[in-house]
Amino acid sequence: MADAVFVADGYRRLAYINRAARELSGWSGGEALGRPISQFVVGDHSPDRPGCRPCQIVTRSGEERPVEASLARLADGRGDGLIIVCRDIGPTVALPAQ
């Protein structure tokens, strides 16, 4: 999947991060898991609001990258977790013509 996926458990701690999210954020899975989701995705974390919304992914170095996020509730047995799917909407770098 090209979009960044973050999954938080019922305690809003990161339980899963896909490759696109690791690449975009600069965090490896092992060092990111268990940290608060708010450390990685800044914005409205309410899954009750439908549609996409602007958010920021906070990189390991502290840079905020603009993304468009969709959220869904995830029942994990300990409360409602979150699935956050983020699409990078930041500026792209043009490659030189060959």
CSV table of C-alpha atoms in Angstrom, one decimal, residues 21 43 67 78 91:
chain,number,residue,atom,x,y,z
A,21,ALA,CA,4.4,5.0,7.4
A,43,GLY,CA,-4.7,16.4,14.3
A,67,VAL,CA,-1.1,14.5,5.1
A,78,ARG,CA,-9.6,-3.4,25.2
A,91,PRO,CA,5.3,19.2,-2.0
